[in-house]
PDB file of C-alpha atoms in Angstrom:
ATOM      1  CA  MET A   1       0.337  -0.065  -0.006  1.00 72.00           C
ATOM      2  CA  ALA A   2       2.764   2.243   0.851  1.00 79.00           C
ATOM      3  CA  LEU A   3       4.299   1.925  -2.810  1.00 85.00           C
ATOM      4  CA  LYS A   4       1.221   2.580  -4.294  1.00 89.00           C
ATOM      5  CA  ASN A   5       0.271   5.286  -2.259  1.00 89.00           C
ATOM      6  CA  ALA A   6       3.675   6.705  -3.564  1.00 90.00           C
ATOM      7  CA  LEU A   7       3.230   6.343  -7.021  1.00 92.00           C
ATOM      8  CA  ILE A   8      -0.057   7.765  -7.181  1.00 92.00           C
ATOM      9  CA  ALA A   9       1.942  11.103  -4.850  1.00 91.00           C
ATOM     10  CA  LEU A  10       4.060  11.283  -7.999  1.00 92.00           C
ATOM     11  CA  MET A  11       2.139  11.060 -10.563  1.00 94.00           C
ATOM     12  CA  ALA A  12      -0.704  13.167  -9.246  1.00 93.00           C
ATOM     13  CA  PRO A  13       0.860  16.589 -10.311  1.00 93.00           C
ATOM     14  CA  LEU A  14       2.158  15.149 -14.086  1.00 95.00           C
ATOM     15  CA  PRO A  15      -1.261  16.550 -15.573  1.00 95.00           C
ATOM     16  CA  SER A  16       0.006  20.415 -14.510  1.00 95.00           C
ATOM     17  CA  ILE A  17       3.907  19.751 -15.353  1.00 95.00           C
ATOM     18  CA  PHE A  18       2.614  18.153 -18.643  1.00 96.00           C
ATOM     19  CA  PHE A  19       0.426  21.521 -19.703  1.00 96.00           C
ATOM     20  CA  TYR A  20       2.425  23.719 -18.374  1.00 97.00           C
ATOM     21  CA  ILE A  21       5.270  22.646 -20.000  1.00 96.00           C
ATOM     22  CA  SER A  22       3.591  22.771 -23.331  1.00 95.00           C
ATOM     23  CA  PHE A  23       2.739  26.341 -22.347  1.00 95.00           C
ATOM     24  CA  LEU A  24       6.532  27.169 -22.403  1.00 95.00           C
ATOM     25  CA  ASN A  25       7.551  25.526 -25.598  1.00 94.00           C
ATOM     26  CA  HIS A  26       4.276  26.879 -28.057  1.00 93.00           C
ATOM     27  CA  TYR A  27       3.488  30.139 -26.209  1.00 90.00           C
ATOM     28  CA  GLN A  28       5.516  32.052 -28.988  1.00 89.00           C
ATOM     29  CA  ASN A  29       4.313  29.934 -31.717  1.00 86.00           C
ATOM     30  CA  ASP A  30       1.153  31.682 -33.268  1.00 85.00           C
ATOM     31  CA  GLN A  31       0.449  29.140 -35.994  1.00 84.00           C
ATOM     32  CA  HIS A  32      -0.440  26.665 -33.148  1.00 83.00           C
ATOM     33  CA  LEU A  33      -3.529  24.979 -32.584  1.00 87.00           C
ATOM     34  CA  LEU A  34      -3.944  26.118 -29.334  1.00 90.00           C
ATOM     35  CA  SER A  35      -2.148  29.461 -29.507  1.00 92.00           C
ATOM     36  CA  PRO A  36      -5.332  31.517 -28.286  1.00 93.00           C
ATOM     37  CA  LEU A  37      -5.114  29.487 -25.155  1.00 95.00           C
ATOM     38  CA  TRP A  38      -1.303  30.083 -25.009  1.00 95.00           C
ATOM     39  CA  ASN A  39      -1.912  33.506 -25.161  1.00 95.00           C
ATOM     40  CA  TRP A  40      -4.160  33.395 -22.420  1.00 96.00           C
ATOM     41  CA  CYS A  41      -1.934  31.903 -20.136  1.00 96.00           C
ATOM     42  CA  TYR A  42       0.615  34.300 -21.051  1.00 96.00           C
ATOM     43  CA  ARG A  43      -1.275  37.434 -20.117  1.00 95.00           C
ATOM     44  CA  HIS A  44      -2.772  35.579 -16.708  1.00 95.00           C
ATOM     45  CA  PRO A  45       0.012  34.087 -15.112  1.00 95.00           C
ATOM     46  CA  LEU A  46      -1.840  34.147 -11.389  1.00 95.00           C
ATOM     47  CA  ILE A  47      -5.106  33.374 -12.831  1.00 96.00           C
ATOM     48  CA  LEU A  48      -3.728  30.039 -14.807  1.00 97.00           C
ATOM     49  CA  ALA A  49      -1.642  28.907 -11.643  1.00 97.00           C
ATOM     50  CA  ASN A  50      -5.230  29.266  -9.411  1.00 97.00           C
ATOM     51  CA  THR A  51      -6.898  27.180 -12.563  1.00 97.00           C
ATOM     52  CA  ILE A  52      -4.193  24.563 -12.433  1.00 97.00           C
ATOM     53  CA  PHE A  53      -4.197  24.106  -8.777  1.00 96.00           C
ATOM     54  CA  PHE A  54      -8.232  23.933  -8.732  1.00 97.00           C
ATOM     55  CA  LEU A  55      -8.604  21.253 -11.860  1.00 97.00           C
ATOM     56  CA  ASN A  56      -5.559  19.065 -10.717  1.00 96.00           C
ATOM     57  CA  ILE A  57      -5.489  19.706  -6.711  1.00 95.00           C
ATOM     58  CA  ASP A  58      -9.149  20.593  -5.892  1.00 96.00           C
ATOM     59  CA  VAL A  59     -10.961  18.198  -8.170  1.00 97.00           C
ATOM     60  CA  GLY A  60      -7.965  15.701  -8.950  1.00 96.00           C
ATOM     61  CA  PHE A  61      -7.136  15.189  -5.296  1.00 96.00           C
ATOM     62  CA  TRP A  62     -10.850  14.964  -4.205  1.00 97.00           C
ATOM     63  CA  LEU A  63     -11.806  12.455  -6.848  1.00 97.00           C
ATOM     64  CA  ILE A  64      -8.512  10.541  -5.687  1.00 96.00           C
ATOM     65  CA  SER A  65      -9.809  10.714  -2.117  1.00 95.00           C
ATOM     66  CA  LEU A  66     -13.105   9.185  -2.822  1.00 96.00           C
ATOM     67  CA  LEU A  67     -11.655   6.450  -4.349  1.00 94.00           C
ATOM     68  CA  GLN A  68      -9.115   5.851  -1.424  1.00 93.00           C
ATOM     69  CA  SER A  69     -11.580   7.194   1.362  1.00 93.00           C
ATOM     70  CA  SER A  70      -9.026   9.338   2.405  1.00 93.00           C
ATOM     71  CA  ASN A  71      -7.672  12.649   2.128  1.00 94.00           C
ATOM     72  CA  TRP A  72      -3.774  12.215   3.287  1.00 93.00           C
ATOM     73  CA  MET A  73      -2.385  13.255   0.032  1.00 93.00           C
ATOM     74  CA  ILE A  74      -3.099  17.420   0.791  1.00 93.00           C
ATOM     75  CA  ASP A  75      -0.719  17.071   3.998  1.00 90.00           C
ATOM     76  CA  LEU A  76       1.854  15.971   1.945  1.00 90.00           C
ATOM     77  CA  TYR A  77       1.547  18.676  -1.012  1.00 92.00           C
ATOM     78  CA  TRP A  78       1.386  21.145   1.984  1.00 91.00           C
ATOM     79  CA  THR A  79       5.040  21.093   1.609  1.00 93.00           C
ATOM     80  CA  VAL A  80       5.211  20.669  -2.359  1.00 94.00           C
ATOM     81  CA  ILE A  81       2.836  22.983  -3.742  1.00 95.00           C
ATOM     82  CA  PRO A  82       4.960  26.052  -2.668  1.00 96.00           C
ATOM     83  CA  VAL A  83       8.063  24.684  -4.424  1.00 97.00           C
ATOM     84  CA  LEU A  84       6.030  24.055  -7.498  1.00 96.00           C
ATOM     85  CA  LEU A  85       4.788  27.594  -7.214  1.00 97.00           C
ATOM     86  CA  ALA A  86       8.084  29.045  -6.688  1.00 97.00           C
ATOM     87  CA  HIS A  87       9.484  27.328  -9.509  1.00 97.00           C
ATOM     88  CA  TYR A  88       6.560  28.241 -11.842  1.00 97.00           C
ATOM     89  CA  PHE A  89       5.994  32.136 -10.735  1.00 97.00           C
ATOM     90  CA  ALA A  90      10.249  31.885 -11.685  1.00 97.00           C
ATOM     91  CA  SER A  91      10.075  30.489 -15.003  1.00 96.00           C
ATOM     92  CA  HIS A  92       6.904  31.917 -16.552  1.00 96.00           C
ATOM     93  CA  PRO A  93       7.933  34.207 -19.395  1.00 95.00           C
ATOM     94  CA  ASP A  94       5.871  37.179 -18.319  1.00 92.00           C
ATOM     95  CA  GLY A  95       7.782  37.401 -15.025  1.00 92.00           C
ATOM     96  CA  GLU A  96      10.239  40.061 -14.448  1.00 92.00           C
ATOM     97  CA  TYR A  97      12.715  40.088 -11.501  1.00 96.00           C
ATOM     98  CA  ASN A  98      15.771  40.295  -9.630  1.00 97.00           C
ATOM     99  CA  MET A  99      17.663  37.157 -10.303  1.00 97.00           C
ATOM    100  CA  TRP A 100      19.837  37.521  -6.472  1.00 97.00           C
ATOM    101  CA  ARG A 101      16.399  38.108  -4.938  1.00 97.00           C
ATOM    102  CA  SER A 102      14.572  34.770  -6.916  1.00 97.00           C
ATOM    103  CA  ALA A 103      17.629  32.470  -6.005  1.00 98.00           C
ATOM    104  CA  VAL A 104      17.261  33.246  -2.590  1.00 98.00           C
ATOM    105  CA  VAL A 105      13.261  33.016  -2.024  1.00 98.00           C
ATOM    106  CA  VAL A 106      13.614  29.798  -4.320  1.00 98.00           C
ATOM    107  CA  GLY A 107      16.233  28.232  -2.164  1.00 98.00           C
ATOM    108  CA  LEU A 108      14.629  28.817   1.036  1.00 98.00           C
ATOM    109  CA  THR A 109      11.748  27.667  -0.142  1.00 98.00           C
ATOM    110  CA  TRP A 110      13.229  24.275  -0.743  1.00 98.00           C
ATOM    111  CA  VAL A 111      15.150  24.272   2.270  1.00 98.00           C
ATOM    112  CA  TRP A 112      11.656  24.608   4.181  1.00 98.00           C
ATOM    113  CA  ALA A 113       9.717  21.851   2.204  1.00 97.00           C
ATOM    114  CA  VAL A 114      12.696  19.417   2.664  1.00 97.00           C
ATOM    115  CA  ARG A 115      12.853  20.143   6.261  1.00 97.00           C
ATOM    116  CA  LEU A 116       8.196  19.909   6.627  1.00 96.00           C
ATOM    117  CA  THR A 117       8.358  16.967   3.937  1.00 95.00           C
ATOM    118  CA  HIS A 118      10.883  15.378   6.476  1.00 96.00           C
ATOM    119  CA  ASN A 119       8.813  15.588   9.148  1.00 95.00           C
ATOM    120  CA  TYR A 120       6.028  14.686   7.695  1.00 93.00           C
ATOM    121  CA  LEU A 121       7.603  11.400   6.436  1.00 92.00           C
ATOM    122  CA  ARG A 122       9.292  10.614   9.897  1.00 93.00           C
ATOM    123  CA  ARG A 123       6.435  11.127  11.600  1.00 91.00           C
ATOM    124  CA  GLU A 124       4.210   8.830   9.602  1.00 90.00           C
ATOM    125  CA  LYS A 125       7.089   6.345  10.006  1.00 88.00           C
ATOM    126  CA  TRP A 126       8.404   6.776   6.399  1.00 90.00           C
ATOM    127  CA  GLN A 127       5.212   5.095   4.986  1.00 87.00           C
ATOM    128  CA  TRP A 128       3.167   7.169   2.374  1.00 87.00           C
ATOM    129  CA  GLY A 129      -0.585   7.549   3.121  1.00 85.00           C
ATOM    130  CA  ALA A 130      -0.781   5.235   6.018  1.00 82.00           C
ATOM    131  CA  ARG A 131      -3.372   7.579   7.592  1.00 87.00           C
ATOM    132  CA  GLU A 132      -4.740  10.788   6.921  1.00 90.00           C
ATOM    133  CA  ASP A 133      -5.054  14.061   9.502  1.00 90.00           C
ATOM    134  CA  TRP A 134      -6.853  13.391  12.189  1.00 89.00           C
ATOM    135  CA  ARG A 135      -8.792  16.695  12.055  1.00 90.00           C
ATOM    136  CA  PHE A 136     -10.567  15.177   8.271  1.00 93.00           C
ATOM    137  CA  THR A 137     -11.277  12.424  10.279  1.00 92.00           C
ATOM    138  CA  ASP A 138     -13.086  13.834  12.920  1.00 92.00           C
ATOM    139  CA  MET A 139     -14.894  16.022   9.993  1.00 93.00           C
ATOM    140  CA  ALA A 140     -15.375  12.647   8.324  1.00 94.00           C
ATOM    141  CA  GLN A 141     -17.330  11.360  11.454  1.00 92.00           C
ATOM    142  CA  GLN A 142     -19.427  14.830  12.300  1.00 93.00           C
ATOM    143  CA  HIS A 143     -20.732  14.842   8.293  1.00 94.00           C
ATOM    144  CA  GLY A 144     -21.163  11.207   8.201  1.00 93.00           C
ATOM    145  CA  GLN A 145     -22.787  10.366   4.325  1.00 93.00           C
ATOM    146  CA  ASN A 146     -22.414  14.194   3.201  1.00 95.00           C
ATOM    147  CA  TRP A 147     -18.530  14.253   3.850  1.00 95.00           C
ATOM    148  CA  TRP A 148     -17.775  12.856  -0.020  1.00 95.00           C
ATOM    149  CA  TRP A 149     -18.905  16.466  -0.973  1.00 96.00           C
ATOM    150  CA  VAL A 150     -18.211  18.457   2.121  1.00 96.00           C
ATOM    151  CA  SER A 151     -14.700  17.334   1.817  1.00 96.00           C
ATOM    152  CA  PHE A 152     -14.400  19.125  -1.600  1.00 97.00           C
ATOM    153  CA  PHE A 153     -14.565  22.444   0.203  1.00 96.00           C
ATOM    154  CA  GLY A 154     -13.741  21.651   3.533  1.00 93.00           C
ATOM    155  CA  VAL A 155     -10.187  19.958   2.449  1.00 94.00           C
ATOM    156  CA  TYR A 156      -9.536  21.098  -1.121  1.00 96.00           C
ATOM    157  CA  LEU A 157     -10.715  24.399  -1.954  1.00 95.00           C
ATOM    158  CA  ILE A 158     -10.182  25.607   1.300  1.00 93.00           C
ATOM    159  CA  GLN A 159      -6.300  24.640   0.750  1.00 92.00           C
ATOM    160  CA  GLN A 160      -6.279  26.680  -2.167  1.00 94.00           C
ATOM    161  CA  VAL A 161      -7.570  29.852  -0.400  1.00 92.00           C
ATOM    162  CA  PHE A 162      -4.859  29.415   2.085  1.00 91.00           C
ATOM    163  CA  LEU A 163      -1.671  28.386   0.130  1.00 93.00           C
ATOM    164  CA  PHE A 164      -2.121  30.949  -2.567  1.00 94.00           C
ATOM    165  CA  GLY A 165      -3.006  33.209   0.350  1.00 93.00           C
ATOM    166  CA  VAL A 166       0.493  32.822   1.785  1.00 95.00           C
ATOM    167  CA  CYS A 167       2.373  32.276  -1.501  1.00 96.00           C
ATOM    168  CA  ILE A 168       1.371  35.453  -3.059  1.00 96.00           C
ATOM    169  CA  PRO A 169       4.848  36.786  -1.674  1.00 97.00           C
ATOM    170  CA  LEU A 170       6.389  34.159  -4.318  1.00 97.00           C
ATOM    171  CA  TYR A 171       4.371  36.031  -7.078  1.00 97.00           C
ATOM    172  CA  ILE A 172       5.209  39.366  -6.141  1.00 97.00           C
ATOM    173  CA  VAL A 173       9.473  38.140  -5.946  1.00 97.00           C
ATOM    174  CA  HIS A 174       9.008  37.502  -9.405  1.00 97.00           C
ATOM    175  CA  THR A 175       7.000  40.144 -11.058  1.00 96.00           C
ATOM    176  CA  VAL A 176       9.236  43.125  -9.352  1.00 96.00           C
ATOM    177  CA  ASN A 177      12.963  43.986 -10.603  1.00 96.00           C
ATOM    178  CA  LYS A 178      14.090  45.574  -7.981  1.00 96.00           C
ATOM    179  CA  PRO A 179      18.121  45.417  -6.616  1.00 96.00           C
ATOM    180  CA  VAL A 180      18.398  43.616  -3.308  1.00 96.00           C
ATOM    181  CA  ASN A 181      18.012  45.907  -0.280  1.00 96.00           C
ATOM    182  CA  ILE A 182      18.118  45.328   3.587  1.00 97.00           C
ATOM    183  CA  TRP A 183      14.714  43.773   4.055  1.00 97.00           C
ATOM    184  CA  ASP A 184      15.649  40.826   1.930  1.00 97.00           C
ATOM    185  CA  VAL A 185      18.487  40.147   4.573  1.00 98.00           C
ATOM    186  CA  VAL A 186      15.760  40.844   6.944  1.00 98.00           C
ATOM    187  CA  ALA A 187      13.249  38.447   5.496  1.00 98.00           C
ATOM    188  CA  SER A 188      15.824  35.627   5.034  1.00 98.00           C
ATOM    189  CA  ILE A 189      16.925  35.729   8.512  1.00 98.00           C
ATOM    190  CA  VAL A 190      13.339  35.512   9.684  1.00 98.00           C
ATOM    191  CA  CYS A 191      13.051  32.504   7.318  1.00 98.00           C
ATOM    192  CA  ILE A 192      15.729  30.784   8.410  1.00 98.00           C
ATOM    193  CA  CYS A 193      15.198  31.126  12.002  1.00 97.00           C
ATOM    194  CA  GLY A 194      11.421  29.841  11.536  1.00 97.00           C
ATOM    195  CA  ILE A 195      12.829  26.737   9.579  1.00 98.00           C
ATOM    196  CA  ILE A 196      15.487  25.944  12.312  1.00 97.00           C
ATOM    197  CA  TYR A 197      13.080  26.879  15.245  1.00 97.00           C
ATOM    198  CA  ALA A 198      10.399  24.673  13.857  1.00 97.00           C
ATOM    199  CA  TYR A 199      12.923  21.488  12.901  1.00 97.00           C
ATOM    200  CA  ILE A 200      14.122  21.433  16.375  1.00 97.00           C
ATOM    201  CA  ALA A 201      10.722  21.888  18.069  1.00 97.00           C
ATOM    202  CA  ASP A 202       9.637  18.775  15.813  1.00 97.00           C
ATOM    203  CA  THR A 203      12.447  16.774  16.516  1.00 97.00           C
ATOM    204  CA  GLN A 204      12.044  17.454  20.264  1.00 97.00           C
ATOM    205  CA  LEU A 205       8.389  16.486  19.586  1.00 97.00           C
ATOM    206  CA  TYR A 206       9.165  13.443  17.533  1.00 97.00           C
ATOM    207  CA  THR A 207      12.068  11.953  20.242  1.00 96.00           C
ATOM    208  CA  PHE A 208       9.281  12.563  22.975  1.00 96.00           C
ATOM    209  CA  VAL A 209       6.417  10.555  20.942  1.00 95.00           C
ATOM    210  CA  THR A 210       9.151   7.715  19.962  1.00 96.00           C
ATOM    211  CA  LYS A 211       9.887   7.636  24.044  1.00 95.00           C
ATOM    212  CA  ASN A 212       6.288   7.087  24.818  1.00 94.00           C
ATOM    213  CA  GLU A 213       5.679   4.390  22.141  1.00 94.00           C
ATOM    214  CA  LYS A 214       8.477   2.038  23.741  1.00 95.00           C
ATOM    215  CA  LEU A 215       7.679   2.978  27.040  1.00 94.00           C
ATOM    216  CA  LYS A 216       3.459   1.775  26.190  1.00 92.00           C
ATOM    217  CA  GLU A 217       5.014  -1.326  24.536  1.00 93.00           C
ATOM    218  CA  GLU A 218       6.750  -2.026  27.639  1.00 92.00           C
ATOM    219  CA  GLY A 219       3.902  -1.668  29.935  1.00 92.00           C
ATOM    220  CA  LYS A 220       4.876   0.850  31.443  1.00 92.00           C
ATOM    221  CA  ALA A 221       3.492   4.632  32.443  1.00 91.00           C
ATOM    222  CA  LEU A 222       3.635   7.391  29.687  1.00 93.00           C
ATOM    223  CA  VAL A 223       5.156  10.825  30.679  1.00 93.00           C
ATOM    224  CA  PRO A 224       2.255  13.152  30.244  1.00 92.00           C
ATOM    225  CA  ASN A 225       3.940  15.910  28.807  1.00 92.00           C
ATOM    226  CA  LEU A 226       6.657  17.579  26.671  1.00 94.00           C
ATOM    227  CA  ASN A 227       7.781  20.488  28.850  1.00 92.00           C
ATOM    228  CA  LYS A 228      11.665  20.248  27.905  1.00 93.00           C
ATOM    229  CA  GLY A 229      13.945  21.987  25.256  1.00 95.00           C
ATOM    230  CA  LEU A 230      11.839  24.660  22.931  1.00 95.00           C
ATOM    231  CA  TRP A 231       8.435  23.331  24.817  1.00 95.00           C
ATOM    232  CA  TYR A 232       9.407  24.719  27.969  1.00 93.00           C
ATOM    233  CA  TYR A 233       9.102  27.966  26.575  1.00 93.00           C
ATOM    234  CA  SER A 234       6.041  27.691  24.647  1.00 93.00           C
ATOM    235  CA  ARG A 235       3.364  25.128  24.292  1.00 94.00           C
ATOM    236  CA  HIS A 236       3.371  24.990  20.599  1.00 94.00           C
ATOM    237  CA  PRO A 237       7.288  26.555  19.063  1.00 95.00           C
ATOM    238  CA  ASN A 238       6.530  23.933  15.989  1.00 95.00           C
ATOM    239  CA  TYR A 239       3.605  26.285  15.368  1.00 95.00           C
ATOM    240  CA  PHE A 240       5.401  29.321  15.860  1.00 95.00           C
ATOM    241  CA  GLY A 241       8.791  28.540  13.781  1.00 96.00           C
ATOM    242  CA  GLU A 242       6.382  27.668  10.877  1.00 95.00           C
ATOM    243  CA  GLN A 243       4.644  31.395  11.342  1.00 95.00           C
ATOM    244  CA  LEU A 244       7.991  32.832  11.334  1.00 96.00           C
ATOM    245  CA  TRP A 245       8.614  31.399   8.141  1.00 97.00           C
ATOM    246  CA  TRP A 246       5.483  32.324   6.279  1.00 97.00           C
ATOM    247  CA  TRP A 247       5.590  35.840   7.968  1.00 97.00           C
ATOM    248  CA  GLY A 248       9.220  35.972   6.896  1.00 97.00           C
ATOM    249  CA  LEU A 249       8.250  35.149   3.621  1.00 97.00           C
ATOM    250  CA  ALA A 250       5.688  37.826   3.334  1.00 97.00           C
ATOM    251  CA  ILE A 251       8.196  40.756   4.230  1.00 97.00           C
ATOM    252  CA  PHE A 252       9.620  39.460   0.844  1.00 97.00           C
ATOM    253  CA  GLY A 253       6.813  40.651  -0.970  1.00 96.00           C
ATOM    254  CA  TRP A 254       6.093  43.880   1.274  1.00 96.00           C
ATOM    255  CA  SER A 255       9.527  45.170   0.525  1.00 95.00           C
ATOM    256  CA  LEU A 256       8.738  45.300  -3.185  1.00 96.00           C
ATOM    257  CA  GLY A 257       5.196  47.001  -2.765  1.00 92.00           C
ATOM    258  CA  GLY A 258       2.890  44.457  -1.504  1.00 90.00           C
ATOM    259  CA  THR A 259       1.409  46.771   1.003  1.00 86.00           C
ATOM    260  CA  TRP A 260      -1.686  44.003   1.464  1.00 90.00           C
ATOM    261  CA  VAL A 261       0.491  40.803   1.034  1.00 92.00           C
ATOM    262  CA  PHE A 262       0.653  40.155   4.886  1.00 93.00           C
ATOM    263  CA  ILE A 263      -3.214  39.382   4.538  1.00 93.00           C
ATOM    264  CA  GLY A 264      -1.914  35.893   3.796  1.00 92.00           C
ATOM    265  CA  ALA A 265       0.093  35.444   6.458  1.00 94.00           C
ATOM    266  CA  LEU A 266      -2.180  36.712   9.015  1.00 93.00           C
ATOM    267  CA  ILE A 267      -5.148  34.266   7.915  1.00 92.00           C
ATOM    268  CA  ASN A 268      -2.751  31.827   7.948  1.00 91.00           C
ATOM    269  CA  THR A 269      -1.826  32.781  11.634  1.00 93.00           C
ATOM    270  CA  LEU A 270      -5.916  33.401  12.738  1.00 92.00           C
ATOM    271  CA  CYS A 271      -6.624  29.465  11.018  1.00 91.00           C
ATOM    272  CA  LEU A 272      -3.781  27.731  12.970  1.00 90.00           C
ATOM    273  CA  ALA A 273      -4.695  29.560  16.085  1.00 90.00           C
ATOM    274  CA  TYR A 274      -7.894  27.682  15.572  1.00 91.00           C
ATOM    275  CA  VAL A 275      -6.107  24.434  14.929  1.00 91.00           C
ATOM    276  CA  THR A 276      -4.092  24.959  18.130  1.00 91.00           C
ATOM    277  CA  THR A 277      -7.257  25.067  20.270  1.00 92.00           C
ATOM    278  CA  LEU A 278      -8.331  22.133  18.538  1.00 91.00           C
ATOM    279  CA  VAL A 279      -5.298  20.180  19.538  1.00 92.00           C
ATOM    280  CA  GLU A 280      -5.428  21.435  23.078  1.00 93.00           C
ATOM    281  CA  LYS A 281      -9.120  20.144  23.438  1.00 92.00           C
ATOM    282  CA  ARG A 282      -7.783  17.078  21.912  1.00 91.00           C
ATOM    283  CA  MET A 283      -4.714  16.693  24.711  1.00 90.00           C
ATOM    284  CA  LEU A 284      -7.526  17.283  27.573  1.00 91.00           C
ATOM    285  CA  LYS A 285      -9.582  14.294  26.499  1.00 90.00           C
ATOM    286  CA  GLN A 286      -6.350  12.081  27.042  1.00 89.00           C
ATOM    287  CA  GLU A 287      -7.225  10.995  30.893  1.00 89.00           C
ATOM    288  CA  TYR A 288      -3.440  10.345  31.619  1.00 89.00           C
ATOM    289  CA  ARG A 289      -2.081  13.861  30.792  1.00 90.00           C
ATOM    290  CA  VAL A 290      -5.202  16.098  31.737  1.00 93.00           C
ATOM    291  CA  GLU A 291      -3.902  17.635  34.826  1.00 92.00           C
ATOM    292  CA  SER A 292      -0.291  17.943  33.941  1.00 93.00           C
ATOM    293  CA  TYR A 293      -1.116  19.470  30.891  1.00 93.00           C
ATOM    294  CA  LYS A 294      -3.566  22.036  32.342  1.00 93.00           C
ATOM    295  CA  MET A 295      -0.823  23.405  34.760  1.00 92.00           C
ATOM    296  CA  TYR A 296       1.370  23.367  31.741  1.00 92.00           C
ATOM    297  CA  GLN A 297      -1.199  25.769  30.025  1.00 91.00           C
ATOM    298  CA  LYS A 298      -1.169  27.612  33.518  1.00 89.00           C
ATOM    299  CA  THR A 299       2.698  28.473  33.221  1.00 89.00           C
ATOM    300  CA  THR A 300       3.765  28.433  29.497  1.00 91.00           C
ATOM    301  CA  SER A 301       2.882  30.840  26.719  1.00 90.00           C
ATOM    302  CA  ILE A 302       0.903  29.130  23.611  1.00 89.00           C
ATOM    303  CA  TRP A 303       2.862  29.831  20.922  1.00 83.00           C
ATOM    304  CA  VAL A 304       5.482  32.832  21.502  1.00 82.00           C
ATOM    305  CA  PRO A 305       8.542  32.055  23.862  1.00 78.00           C
ATOM    306  CA  TRP A 306       7.824  34.014  27.011  1.00 57.00           C
ATOM    307  CA  PHE A 307       6.505  33.519  30.546  1.00 50.00           C
ATOM    308  CA  LYS A 308       3.419  34.196  31.383  1.00 50.00           C
ATOM    309  CA  SER A 309       3.846  33.857  34.959  1.00 42.00           C
ATOM    310  CA  SER A 310       7.217  34.587  36.570  1.00 37.00           C
ATOM    311  CA  PRO A 311      10.053  32.783  36.148  1.00 38.00           C
ATOM    312  CA  ILE A 312      10.484  31.027  39.555  1.00 35.00           C
ATOM    313  CA  GLN A 313       7.209  29.809  39.334  1.00 37.00           C
ATOM    314  CA  VAL A 314       7.664  28.252  36.161  1.00 36.00           C
ATOM    315  CA  PHE A 315      11.056  26.571  37.321  1.00 37.00           C
ATOM    316  CA  LYS A 316       9.234  25.152  40.237  1.00 39.00           C
ATOM    317  CA  ASP A 317       6.084  23.918  37.737  1.00 40.00           C
ATOM    318  CA  LYS A 318       8.433  22.580  35.155  1.00 41.00           C
ATOM    319  CA  ASP A 319       8.485  18.973  36.151  1.00 39.00           C
ATOM    320  CA  CYS A 320       4.964  18.627  36.783  1.00 35.00           C
TER     321      CYS A 320
END
């Protein structure tokens, strides 16, 4: 099954890739049978990207999910689509941009994607499509027989809104040709800090979960709460690191005149805030960790690494 899912995941974006390559090869040929289509694709790069996303991801991935009774693939492609968009905007013939800035942004996007993909596969024990996001599973139970069509809007179409919202800076970077400035340095530092911070937090979480799985196999008591490392300073440092990445990317777009570009990062942050409430409710449903986690909530910031109570009190409670 894992090999089958890996092949599906690798083949899923091929229609979009083949179509775009055809466009690049023929858009200058006015005698081509599809020249009106190629001309339209040339004049509307952002609309084209959204159209391709809608047909290949929203519709295509949704149909695959109905056949497999699982929405696992959209999680994996959250890490892939930004890379595809970065190369799409960079290679579109209507693009005009600073080569150095483009190289930095595309390179950083690759580093971010590799880090997140590694974390996804590590968390799934290197199995492709072993399970879907627990939030989708809960939603399926809530909607029952209507889930087959609700999932199109609640899993796929909404992802297009979020992903294009946070990836708009990639478009701006490749449509504005200005010299590299200090804000590019600031944006790069924020992005790099976000990637490193999230990697450390996710690695600490992975180590904690792996240790608890081993204790469970041995029939021993589980450790109720992770409150060491970066998790000592905030309850969701991995989410904080991820937000640093998206806000850093937004700075790239803002520095080039995209004054509204932070809207995507803000919407994503608000969405993640809602997801955080769901995660914490889920934590409190596990009886063995209820009391420990309630204390953790009282003494530790939810995202940003600062102390909600005095350092002395946190020091006293850190091993609870």
